[in-house]
mmCIF file of C-alpha atoms in Angstrom:
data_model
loop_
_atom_site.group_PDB
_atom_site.id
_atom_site.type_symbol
_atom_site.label_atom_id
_atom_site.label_comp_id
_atom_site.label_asym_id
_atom_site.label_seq_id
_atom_site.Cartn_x
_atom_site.Cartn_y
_atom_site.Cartn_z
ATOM 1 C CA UNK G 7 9.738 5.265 -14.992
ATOM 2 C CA UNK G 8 6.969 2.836 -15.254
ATOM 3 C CA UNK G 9 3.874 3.820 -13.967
ATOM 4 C CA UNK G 10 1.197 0.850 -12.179
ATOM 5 C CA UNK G 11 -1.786 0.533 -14.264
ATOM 6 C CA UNK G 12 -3.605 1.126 -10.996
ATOM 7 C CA UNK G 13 -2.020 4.107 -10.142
ATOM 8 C CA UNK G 14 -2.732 6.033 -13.438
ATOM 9 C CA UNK G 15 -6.611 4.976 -13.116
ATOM 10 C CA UNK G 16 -6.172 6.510 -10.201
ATOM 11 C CA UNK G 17 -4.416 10.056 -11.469
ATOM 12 C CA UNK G 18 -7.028 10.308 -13.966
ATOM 13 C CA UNK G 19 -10.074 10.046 -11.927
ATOM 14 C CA UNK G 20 -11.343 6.795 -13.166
ATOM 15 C CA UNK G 21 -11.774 4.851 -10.189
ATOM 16 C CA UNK G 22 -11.101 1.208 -9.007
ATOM 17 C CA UNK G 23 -14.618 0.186 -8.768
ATOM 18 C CA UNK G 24 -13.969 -3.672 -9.712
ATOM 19 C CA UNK G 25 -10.852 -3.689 -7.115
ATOM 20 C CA UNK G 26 -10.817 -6.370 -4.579
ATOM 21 C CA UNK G 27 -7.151 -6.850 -3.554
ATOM 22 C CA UNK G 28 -4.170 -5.348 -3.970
ATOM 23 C CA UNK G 29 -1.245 -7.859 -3.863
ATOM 24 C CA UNK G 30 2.561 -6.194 -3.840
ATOM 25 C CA UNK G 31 5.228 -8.827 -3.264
ATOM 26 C CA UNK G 32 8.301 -6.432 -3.558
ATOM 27 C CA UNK G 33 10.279 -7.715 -6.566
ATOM 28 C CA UNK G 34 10.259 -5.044 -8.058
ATOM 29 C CA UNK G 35 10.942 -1.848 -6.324
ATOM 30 C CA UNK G 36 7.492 0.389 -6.781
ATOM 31 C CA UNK G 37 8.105 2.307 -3.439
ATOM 32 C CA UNK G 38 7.102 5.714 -4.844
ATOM 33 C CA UNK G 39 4.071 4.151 -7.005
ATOM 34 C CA UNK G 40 2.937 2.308 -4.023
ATOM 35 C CA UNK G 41 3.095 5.074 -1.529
ATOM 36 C CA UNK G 42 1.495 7.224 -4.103
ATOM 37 C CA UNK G 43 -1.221 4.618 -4.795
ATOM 38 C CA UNK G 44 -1.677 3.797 -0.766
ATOM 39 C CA UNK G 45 -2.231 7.669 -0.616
ATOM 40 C CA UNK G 46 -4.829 7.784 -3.009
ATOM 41 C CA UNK G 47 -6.653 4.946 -1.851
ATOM 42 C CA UNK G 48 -6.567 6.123 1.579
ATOM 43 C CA UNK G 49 -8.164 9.519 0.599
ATOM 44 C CA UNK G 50 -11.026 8.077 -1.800
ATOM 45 C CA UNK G 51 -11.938 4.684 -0.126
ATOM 46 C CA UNK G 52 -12.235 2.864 2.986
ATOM 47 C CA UNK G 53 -10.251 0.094 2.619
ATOM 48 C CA UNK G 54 -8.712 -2.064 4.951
ATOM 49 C CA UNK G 55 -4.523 -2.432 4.797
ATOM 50 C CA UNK G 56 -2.615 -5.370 5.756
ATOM 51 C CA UNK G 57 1.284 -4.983 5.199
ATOM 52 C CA UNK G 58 3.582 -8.036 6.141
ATOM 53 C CA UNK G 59 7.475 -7.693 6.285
ATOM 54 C CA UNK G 60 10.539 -9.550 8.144
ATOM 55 C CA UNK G 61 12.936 -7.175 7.483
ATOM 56 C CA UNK G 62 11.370 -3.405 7.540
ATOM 57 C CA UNK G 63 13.185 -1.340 9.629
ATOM 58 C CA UNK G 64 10.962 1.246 10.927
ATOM 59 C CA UNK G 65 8.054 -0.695 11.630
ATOM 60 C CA UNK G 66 6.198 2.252 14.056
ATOM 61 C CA UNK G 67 6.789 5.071 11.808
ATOM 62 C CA UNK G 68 5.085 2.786 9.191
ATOM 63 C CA UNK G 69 2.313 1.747 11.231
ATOM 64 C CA UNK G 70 1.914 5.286 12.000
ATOM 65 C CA UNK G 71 1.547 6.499 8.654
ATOM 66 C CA UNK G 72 -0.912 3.524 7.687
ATOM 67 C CA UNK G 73 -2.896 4.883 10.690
ATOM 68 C CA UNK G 74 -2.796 1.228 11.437
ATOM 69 C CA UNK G 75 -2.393 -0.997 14.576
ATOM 70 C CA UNK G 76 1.497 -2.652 14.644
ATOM 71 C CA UNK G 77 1.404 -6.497 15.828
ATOM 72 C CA UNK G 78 5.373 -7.501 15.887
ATOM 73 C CA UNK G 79 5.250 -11.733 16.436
ATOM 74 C CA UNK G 80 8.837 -13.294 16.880
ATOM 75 C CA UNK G 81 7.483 -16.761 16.657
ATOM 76 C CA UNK G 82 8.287 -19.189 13.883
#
């Protein structure tokens, strides 16, 4: 398992003070780490999320877990 530099600043308690975005273009397949890391984030900041996918499959379960607003646009 390889654990996001992010996330273990995170487990240990040392803050992401400098942290201005958080980029995650799915190539590799950090679903735990990033839910994990969301989590955390979440709990300890105010920070503003903005997730973009044309294929997720349970887009209102996501956007309720984000506590976020969904916005589904079929244009292209």
């Amino acid at each position: 398992m390889v654990i996001d530099p992010l996330l273990l600043r995170l487990l240990l308690g040392r803050g992401l003070d400098p942290l201005g975005i958080l980029r995650e273009d799915g190539t590799i397949d950090y679903s735990l780490a990033l839910e994990i890391l969301i989590t955390k984030l979440k709990s300890k900041y105010n920070v503003q999320t903005i997730g973009l996918s044309a294929t997720i499959g349970n887009p209102e379960e996501l956007a309720g877990w984000l506590e976020a607003e969904l916005v589904i646009d079929t244009w292209r």
